[in-house]
XYZ file of C-alpha atoms in Angstrom:
566
model
C 89.289 -60.079 33.496
C 90.192 -57.248 31.069
C 87.564 -56.896 28.387
C 89.878 -56.250 25.451
C 88.600 -55.572 21.950
C 85.698 -57.994 22.335
C 84.433 -56.347 25.531
C 84.094 -59.773 27.167
C 82.383 -59.942 30.524
C 83.666 -61.516 33.711
C 82.309 -64.943 32.741
C 82.580 -65.212 28.939
C 82.157 -68.982 28.786
C 79.536 -69.283 31.566
C 81.794 -71.404 33.768
C 81.023 -69.473 36.968
C 77.317 -69.530 36.124
C 77.397 -73.310 35.683
C 79.299 -73.641 38.976
C 76.532 -71.742 40.766
C 73.901 -73.857 39.047
C 75.320 -77.234 40.049
C 75.386 -76.162 43.697
C 71.593 -76.036 43.799
C 70.705 -78.297 40.890
C 72.919 -81.377 40.369
C 73.302 -82.194 36.691
C 72.713 -78.543 35.721
C 73.137 -78.117 31.940
C 74.143 -81.742 31.571
C 77.038 -81.537 34.023
C 78.492 -84.891 35.057
C 79.628 -85.776 38.557
C 83.198 -85.095 37.417
C 82.189 -81.643 36.180
C 80.529 -80.902 39.503
C 83.595 -82.045 41.414
C 85.847 -79.827 39.288
C 83.609 -76.789 39.717
C 82.710 -77.116 43.385
C 84.602 -80.028 44.954
C 87.988 -80.742 46.454
C 90.989 -82.512 44.978
C 89.873 -85.699 46.744
C 86.433 -85.477 45.130
C 87.986 -85.039 41.695
C 90.350 -87.975 42.299
C 87.445 -90.180 43.348
C 85.476 -89.288 40.229
C 88.482 -89.985 38.041
C 88.849 -93.454 39.568
C 85.256 -94.300 38.658
C 85.148 -92.365 35.378
C 84.012 -94.365 32.335
C 86.094 -93.344 29.325
C 83.237 -94.395 27.040
C 80.983 -91.687 28.465
C 81.080 -88.471 26.461
C 82.770 -85.857 28.621
C 80.600 -82.868 27.671
C 77.851 -80.676 29.072
C 75.128 -78.990 27.031
C 77.645 -76.371 25.839
C 79.952 -79.216 24.761
C 82.501 -78.136 27.365
C 84.800 -80.895 28.566
C 86.283 -81.347 32.012
C 89.482 -79.710 30.767
C 87.547 -76.607 29.652
C 85.977 -76.290 33.098
C 89.279 -76.835 34.893
C 91.012 -73.859 33.262
C 90.025 -71.589 36.158
C 90.821 -74.381 38.646
C 94.380 -75.382 37.779
C 94.661 -77.518 40.909
C 92.486 -80.073 39.079
C 93.959 -79.598 35.597
C 97.102 -81.671 36.157
C 95.027 -84.623 37.369
C 92.895 -84.490 34.221
C 95.910 -84.372 31.907
C 97.574 -87.281 33.731
C 94.355 -89.246 33.303
C 94.598 -88.732 29.542
C 91.783 -86.253 28.958
C 91.881 -84.534 25.565
C 93.629 -81.152 25.826
C 92.363 -80.280 22.331
C 88.684 -80.918 23.076
C 86.277 -78.423 21.499
C 83.174 -76.748 22.877
C 80.092 -75.821 20.825
C 82.018 -73.007 19.115
C 85.058 -75.126 18.365
C 87.092 -73.448 21.110
C 89.819 -75.424 22.830
C 90.960 -75.217 26.464
C 94.032 -73.321 25.247
C 91.738 -70.617 23.868
C 89.956 -70.484 27.222
C 93.306 -69.975 28.959
C 94.142 -67.156 26.540
C 90.871 -65.352 27.267
C 91.372 -65.848 31.000
C 94.911 -64.476 30.815
C 96.329 -67.540 32.592
C 99.838 -67.935 31.186
C 100.846 -70.810 33.496
C 97.759 -72.795 32.523
C 98.406 -72.145 28.836
C 101.991 -73.382 29.199
C 100.806 -76.560 30.945
C 98.318 -77.273 28.169
C 100.896 -76.526 25.470
C 103.437 -78.819 27.125
C 100.786 -81.558 27.309
C 100.126 -81.394 23.577
C 97.614 -78.584 23.079
C 97.769 -77.363 19.477
C 97.935 -73.526 19.224
C 97.237 -73.604 15.488
C 93.697 -74.986 15.855
C 90.953 -72.548 14.873
C 87.421 -72.298 16.194
C 84.499 -73.117 13.886
C 82.920 -69.677 14.094
C 82.848 -67.152 11.250
C 86.232 -65.483 11.866
C 88.098 -68.770 12.500
C 90.296 -67.482 15.333
C 93.165 -69.426 16.871
C 94.767 -69.312 20.318
C 96.995 -66.321 19.515
C 94.086 -64.318 18.161
C 91.985 -65.086 21.241
C 94.810 -63.835 23.454
C 95.071 -60.618 21.485
C 91.350 -59.915 21.342
C 91.043 -60.358 25.105
C 94.025 -58.086 25.816
C 96.193 -60.943 27.057
C 99.016 -61.020 24.543
C 101.403 -61.694 27.421
C 100.027 -65.252 27.452
C 101.321 -65.744 23.913
C 104.692 -64.314 24.891
C 105.081 -66.709 27.823
C 104.093 -69.737 25.734
C 106.605 -68.746 23.051
C 109.358 -68.304 25.643
C 108.628 -71.788 26.948
C 108.592 -73.267 23.444
C 111.872 -71.559 22.638
C 113.583 -73.058 25.693
C 112.052 -76.524 25.516
C 114.012 -79.154 23.528
C 110.830 -81.047 22.618
C 109.725 -78.435 20.066
C 111.643 -78.241 16.732
C 113.143 -74.886 15.754
C 111.059 -74.729 12.563
C 107.861 -75.226 14.574
C 108.792 -72.458 17.025
C 109.693 -70.188 14.117
C 106.259 -70.693 12.557
C 104.617 -69.859 15.894
C 106.695 -66.676 16.156
C 105.725 -65.582 12.653
C 102.060 -66.208 13.402
C 102.393 -64.274 16.653
C 103.998 -61.208 15.102
C 101.398 -61.126 12.325
C 98.688 -61.177 14.971
C 100.586 -58.493 16.895
C 100.501 -56.308 13.801
C 96.840 -56.954 13.106
C 95.212 -56.596 16.481
C 93.694 -53.447 17.974
C 95.420 -52.818 21.285
C 93.299 -51.439 24.109
C 93.699 -50.462 27.732
C 95.453 -47.689 29.609
C 98.980 -48.902 28.816
C 98.213 -50.256 25.359
C 101.162 -48.598 23.617
C 103.651 -49.709 26.270
C 102.348 -53.295 26.192
C 102.303 -53.335 22.413
C 105.880 -52.057 22.092
C 107.238 -54.422 24.736
C 105.561 -57.387 23.039
C 107.023 -56.318 19.702
C 110.523 -56.141 21.143
C 110.242 -59.550 22.796
C 108.896 -61.240 19.655
C 111.777 -59.956 17.560
C 114.332 -60.950 20.206
C 112.813 -64.440 20.329
C 113.469 -64.762 16.618
C 110.411 -63.505 14.738
C 111.209 -62.600 11.136
C 111.467 -58.775 10.809
C 111.052 -59.021 7.021
C 107.797 -60.980 7.161
C 105.020 -60.057 4.699
C 101.365 -60.333 5.628
C 97.815 -59.236 4.863
C 95.979 -56.624 6.878
C 92.549 -55.029 6.716
C 92.431 -51.252 7.069
C 88.754 -50.649 7.909
C 87.370 -51.157 4.414
C 90.202 -52.631 2.376
C 92.314 -55.736 2.709
C 95.888 -55.134 1.607
C 98.525 -57.803 1.142
C 102.318 -57.764 1.113
C 102.555 -55.440 4.125
C 105.725 -55.119 6.171
C 106.053 -54.493 9.897
C 106.924 -50.896 9.007
C 103.346 -50.492 7.768
C 102.058 -51.285 11.266
C 104.367 -49.599 13.774
C 102.770 -47.048 16.101
C 105.662 -45.120 17.643
C 109.260 -44.061 17.268
C 110.251 -46.638 19.877
C 108.802 -49.441 17.752
C 110.634 -48.030 14.738
C 113.935 -48.188 16.631
C 113.173 -51.770 17.653
C 112.486 -52.699 14.033
C 115.711 -51.081 12.824
C 117.722 -52.847 15.536
C 116.311 -56.196 14.365
C 117.915 -55.722 10.945
C 114.862 -54.641 8.941
C 115.729 -53.519 5.397
C 112.405 -53.089 3.590
C 112.033 -49.328 3.913
C 111.368 -48.884 0.192
C 108.831 -51.719 0.005
C 105.207 -50.972 -0.902
C 102.167 -53.172 -0.312
C 99.504 -54.418 -2.726
C 97.924 -50.940 -2.894
C 101.242 -49.314 -3.634
C 101.420 -47.713 -0.180
C 104.843 -47.412 1.403
C 105.509 -47.775 5.098
C 105.936 -43.999 5.329
C 102.408 -43.470 3.997
C 101.036 -45.582 6.859
C 103.206 -43.764 9.395
C 102.260 -40.218 8.336
C 98.773 -40.396 9.980
C 100.519 -40.848 13.352
C 101.520 -37.160 13.061
C 104.935 -37.840 14.553
C 107.442 -35.519 12.818
C 110.491 -37.156 14.398
C 109.349 -40.613 13.293
C 108.748 -39.325 9.764
C 112.281 -37.936 9.692
C 113.669 -41.282 10.866
C 111.840 -43.127 8.089
C 113.139 -40.763 5.437
C 116.697 -41.058 6.749
C 116.434 -44.848 6.445
C 115.346 -44.750 2.818
C 111.598 -44.062 2.675
C 110.865 -41.745 -0.245
C 108.634 -38.669 0.086
C 108.111 -38.835 -3.685
C 106.664 -42.360 -3.605
C 103.039 -42.647 -4.687
C 100.514 -45.445 -4.399
C 98.351 -46.798 -7.202
C 95.968 -43.835 -6.815
C 98.841 -41.419 -7.225
C 98.740 -40.308 -3.585
C 102.012 -39.319 -1.916
C 102.806 -39.028 1.807
C 101.980 -35.315 1.500
C 98.474 -36.194 0.281
C 98.029 -38.494 3.274
C 99.106 -35.773 5.705
C 96.712 -33.278 4.109
C 93.897 -35.825 4.403
C 94.709 -36.169 8.088
C 94.219 -32.429 8.537
C 91.042 -32.431 6.460
C 89.534 -35.262 8.467
C 90.281 -33.665 11.828
C 86.941 -31.875 11.978
C 84.766 -34.516 10.349
C 83.700 -36.681 13.337
C 81.047 -35.092 15.536
C 81.826 -36.004 19.111
C 82.427 -34.247 22.391
C 86.199 -34.620 22.279
C 87.319 -33.590 18.823
C 90.936 -33.773 17.805
C 92.528 -30.840 19.673
C 94.595 -28.108 18.078
C 97.730 -29.320 19.882
C 97.460 -32.541 17.847
C 96.925 -30.540 14.674
C 100.163 -28.707 15.383
C 101.963 -32.045 15.172
C 100.296 -32.724 11.837
C 101.216 -29.257 10.591
C 104.796 -29.918 11.679
C 104.661 -33.245 9.831
C 103.727 -31.307 6.701
C 106.741 -29.063 7.261
C 109.016 -32.084 7.551
C 107.696 -33.663 4.350
C 108.073 -30.393 2.445
C 111.553 -29.802 3.846
C 112.583 -33.312 2.770
C 111.537 -32.640 -0.809
C 107.810 -33.359 -1.153
C 106.354 -31.598 -4.180
C 103.223 -29.624 -3.147
C 102.201 -29.371 -6.796
C 102.221 -33.150 -7.352
C 98.738 -34.352 -8.216
C 97.238 -37.802 -7.871
C 95.604 -39.831 -10.649
C 92.347 -37.874 -10.629
C 90.926 -36.420 -13.824
C 88.935 -33.303 -13.068
C 88.729 -29.705 -14.249
C 89.111 -28.542 -10.645
C 92.725 -29.797 -10.687
C 93.976 -30.448 -14.244
C 97.136 -32.206 -13.020
C 95.344 -34.263 -10.392
C 94.260 -33.428 -6.861
C 97.061 -31.878 -4.838
C 97.473 -31.647 -1.074
C 96.122 -28.095 -0.962
C 93.026 -28.993 -2.969
C 92.269 -31.778 -0.486
C 91.997 -29.206 2.317
C 89.150 -27.472 0.472
C 87.192 -30.578 -0.461
C 83.578 -30.446 0.604
C 82.453 -32.922 3.214
C 79.657 -35.084 1.847
C 76.713 -34.747 4.185
C 74.127 -37.502 4.055
C 72.069 -39.572 6.465
C 75.269 -40.900 8.055
C 76.775 -37.437 8.459
C 78.813 -36.801 11.585
C 80.357 -33.504 10.507
C 81.559 -31.278 13.313
C 80.096 -27.754 13.694
C 83.545 -26.187 13.250
C 84.062 -27.803 9.850
C 84.183 -24.557 7.759
C 86.571 -23.080 10.315
C 88.920 -25.986 9.608
C 88.901 -25.289 5.900
C 89.468 -21.570 6.410
C 92.170 -21.765 9.081
C 94.018 -24.823 7.814
C 94.177 -23.483 4.268
C 95.891 -20.352 5.574
C 98.168 -22.440 7.796
C 99.124 -24.490 4.750
C 100.052 -21.397 2.731
C 102.181 -20.062 5.572
C 104.016 -23.387 5.847
C 104.693 -23.398 2.103
C 106.076 -19.890 2.282
C 108.321 -20.733 5.234
C 109.674 -23.998 3.846
C 109.526 -23.762 0.053
C 109.379 -20.031 -0.618
C 106.937 -17.456 -1.936
C 106.751 -19.000 -5.397
C 105.360 -22.287 -4.083
C 102.911 -20.449 -1.821
C 101.668 -18.406 -4.770
C 101.187 -21.530 -6.883
C 99.179 -23.088 -4.047
C 96.938 -20.016 -3.820
C 96.281 -20.270 -7.549
C 95.298 -23.935 -7.204
C 92.947 -23.070 -4.341
C 91.415 -20.219 -6.332
C 90.762 -22.592 -9.205
C 89.024 -25.094 -6.943
C 86.848 -22.434 -5.298
C 85.940 -20.930 -8.673
C 85.127 -24.426 -9.939
C 82.643 -24.905 -7.102
C 81.189 -21.411 -7.513
C 80.368 -22.321 -11.109
C 78.771 -25.538 -9.762
C 80.716 -27.755 -12.112
C 80.841 -31.509 -11.593
C 83.726 -33.076 -9.725
C 85.044 -36.096 -11.599
C 88.013 -36.520 -9.275
C 88.317 -38.957 -6.418
C 85.717 -38.013 -3.848
C 86.591 -39.269 -0.393
C 83.475 -39.863 1.736
C 82.863 -39.842 5.449
C 86.252 -38.987 6.812
C 87.970 -41.364 9.204
C 86.071 -44.439 8.066
C 88.770 -44.695 5.379
C 86.311 -45.928 2.794
C 87.237 -46.328 -0.869
C 87.575 -43.332 -3.093
C 84.713 -43.419 -5.573
C 85.976 -43.022 -9.118
C 84.365 -42.641 -12.504
C 85.262 -44.517 -15.649
C 87.245 -42.582 -18.250
C 84.257 -42.613 -20.597
C 82.064 -41.052 -17.913
C 84.685 -38.390 -17.197
C 84.979 -37.561 -20.897
C 81.207 -37.281 -21.196
C 80.899 -34.921 -18.206
C 83.776 -32.740 -19.375
C 82.290 -32.554 -22.852
C 78.918 -31.447 -21.461
C 80.558 -28.736 -19.345
C 83.193 -27.704 -21.863
C 81.940 -24.112 -22.213
C 82.038 -23.584 -18.460
C 85.479 -25.162 -18.216
C 86.701 -22.736 -20.877
C 85.311 -19.882 -18.782
C 87.226 -21.271 -15.816
C 90.441 -21.318 -17.853
C 89.885 -17.707 -18.908
C 89.333 -16.722 -15.279
C 92.545 -18.446 -14.202
C 94.493 -16.671 -16.935
C 93.204 -13.365 -15.584
C 94.333 -14.058 -12.019
C 97.741 -15.514 -12.840
C 99.130 -12.030 -13.438
C 97.685 -10.535 -10.247
C 100.272 -9.301 -7.753
C 100.866 -11.277 -4.568
C 98.941 -8.862 -2.325
C 95.963 -8.827 -4.646
C 96.079 -12.599 -5.004
C 95.933 -13.047 -1.231
C 92.989 -10.672 -0.930
C 91.206 -12.524 -3.712
C 91.679 -15.854 -1.933
C 90.238 -14.411 1.284
C 87.187 -13.181 -0.600
C 86.716 -16.592 -2.172
C 87.184 -18.389 1.135
C 84.566 -16.138 2.688
C 82.073 -17.136 0.010
C 83.024 -20.793 0.323
C 82.500 -20.807 4.089
C 79.187 -18.985 3.742
C 78.050 -21.448 1.092
C 78.808 -24.448 3.287
C 76.846 -23.129 6.182
C 77.418 -20.719 9.041
C 75.698 -23.232 11.316
C 78.917 -25.247 11.323
C 81.082 -22.534 12.850
C 80.800 -22.240 16.622
C 79.549 -24.709 19.158
C 78.525 -23.241 22.539
C 80.542 -24.042 25.618
C 77.544 -24.485 27.939
C 79.565 -22.980 30.795
C 82.214 -25.712 30.748
C 85.946 -25.195 31.007
C 87.587 -25.021 27.569
C 89.952 -27.914 28.301
C 89.859 -31.135 30.238
C 92.611 -33.604 31.051
C 92.943 -36.722 28.936
C 94.703 -39.129 31.284
C 95.358 -41.759 28.630
C 97.268 -39.392 26.369
C 98.644 -37.147 29.126
C 97.450 -33.994 27.403
C 94.723 -31.385 27.525
C 91.736 -31.940 25.247
C 89.580 -29.128 23.926
C 85.972 -29.782 24.917
C 84.648 -27.986 21.869
C 86.631 -26.893 18.859
C 85.551 -23.461 17.688
C 87.140 -20.210 16.636
C 87.561 -19.382 20.333
C 89.419 -22.625 20.933
C 91.710 -21.916 18.016
C 92.528 -18.518 19.521
C 93.392 -20.125 22.868
C 95.654 -22.643 21.161
C 97.344 -19.975 19.019
C 98.109 -17.943 22.145
C 99.641 -20.984 23.848
C 101.874 -21.540 20.806
C 102.980 -17.914 20.982
C 104.171 -18.494 24.550
C 106.085 -21.662 23.651
C 109.695 -21.894 24.799
C 110.642 -24.320 22.038
C 112.493 -23.083 18.968
C 112.719 -19.409 18.026
C 110.520 -17.305 20.392
C 110.317 -14.511 17.841
C 108.958 -16.888 15.228
C 106.330 -18.165 17.688
C 105.167 -14.595 18.415
C 105.022 -13.774 14.716
C 102.897 -16.850 13.994
C 100.665 -16.039 16.953
C 100.057 -12.509 15.674
C 99.246 -13.808 12.215
C 96.836 -16.387 13.612
C 95.079 -13.781 15.745
C 94.501 -11.731 12.615
C 92.976 -14.776 10.941
C 90.654 -15.136 13.919
C 89.535 -11.502 13.724
C 88.993 -11.767 9.983
C 86.947 -14.914 10.432
C 84.875 -13.125 13.050
C 84.131 -10.345 10.569
C 83.326 -12.830 7.829
C 80.822 -14.805 9.879
C 79.603 -11.931 12.077
C 80.179 -13.905 15.258
C 81.519 -12.976 18.666
C 85.039 -14.054 19.474
C 86.593 -13.813 22.936
C 90.343 -13.531 22.432
C 92.479 -15.004 25.212
C 94.165 -12.700 27.696
C 97.452 -11.316 26.400
C 96.618 -11.254 22.690
C 95.880 -7.525 22.462
C 99.392 -6.789 21.200
C 98.609 -3.813 18.967
C 96.099 -5.507 16.700
C 95.349 -2.224 14.981
C 98.978 -2.045 13.812
C 98.989 -5.504 12.222
C 98.306 -5.964 8.537
C 96.209 -8.977 7.588
C 97.965 -10.781 4.783
C 97.711 -14.293 3.384
C 101.388 -14.231 2.491
């Protein structure tokens, strides 16, 4: 039996264990003669017990399991029990019905038989989460059971259309809310989505969903799709709510951006999703994409998000900027580090909060250094030199702010991918802090006035100097993780891609070289980017005084290249 999200074992309801027990100890766990016949006997034995069965006797064992519960894995006896009038909605000690057992077991035919005999799929267990049949099927990775039951209900004349419609709505809400697992999880998820909509599920349905730490209401199916294929399915169903935002003000596009699928982002924008939309914190899709880059180095684990995935996120940034995202748009934060609110570029330089729960990756400062430069290059390519210069000025302000050790009063996002709430200060607290640090803030303003007139070349050099100090301040111990003699990449069979074993400056160099050899797009542009990235690597090596082994084929006249932020 697949374990699913709950990681259930092979015998989650102890039925096999009870069957073994009654073989050696009759009456094991309060089993009746009928229970024993169902678990170990023949059809004749079950029929004989049914003929002598006293309906006044409570049909339960110690776990409050009825004969119908025990017969789920022995369908040859189930029909006899239902014909004899046994309760198909009986509950065990946890309030679970036989239909829930069939869902966990993945037995679609059994579930259909129970449903046809009157089993109620809307019943919930009496445990804390109050799950129903559909939720049990999803948690145990057996959503196909729900699909088959719904197909049967749709075709059967005994079930009213309104009743079937309510089941379909419940099913698609559970589809949207469950965490799909297994090797073919995306394929199974997408196929189930397509079938539910074809059966008549409402594509415009609104529902609640919990994203790790926060429960949001008024979500659409667009908020929960996971691929371009699912997007196409949703569009084909007649979905119109592309401009709809949920209870947090988040649009569907803002939930899609973390997928780092540039083509899907383009599709959403073409259908009416706005890149200028902001949630109730003032965050735009560009902020979300920048957060995705920032978080890519936060978790400490053996397989950290590889650079090939970051390239998709970088390309997503390009798409958002090309479609009109304003890189200078700030959120609702009030802080001297970003007078107009935190922008996407300031997010990339935010310091990771290290505490007793810290899982920061050793290459964390590398991420801030490299990705900040990548961001500036993207701005220059897509929006022009003026936007890139403005971004450098915002970064310089943030770095100078931290050098002066001023207090951040802006939204401080903790602990990366846990998606916890942004901690905010009351306006009175912000005013008090700014008043206490007013003299230093005035010094910061004077400094920014002095750098605003610096030429582009000098401004780029100044940013590099500041980044060097920032990286050094946050710890050289977070730069390079040793390879321990392992190959730099290993195959990830689930995602059909190569995963970097350890992300370090060496790994970035390997990835940059592979991008330079890419056959997609303009080859000359790929080579130019590769050369620029190699120069960043060499500069980072000088900054941190570490050894860097450049990949074969990258010695293309390094001495002739000029290192330049712009």
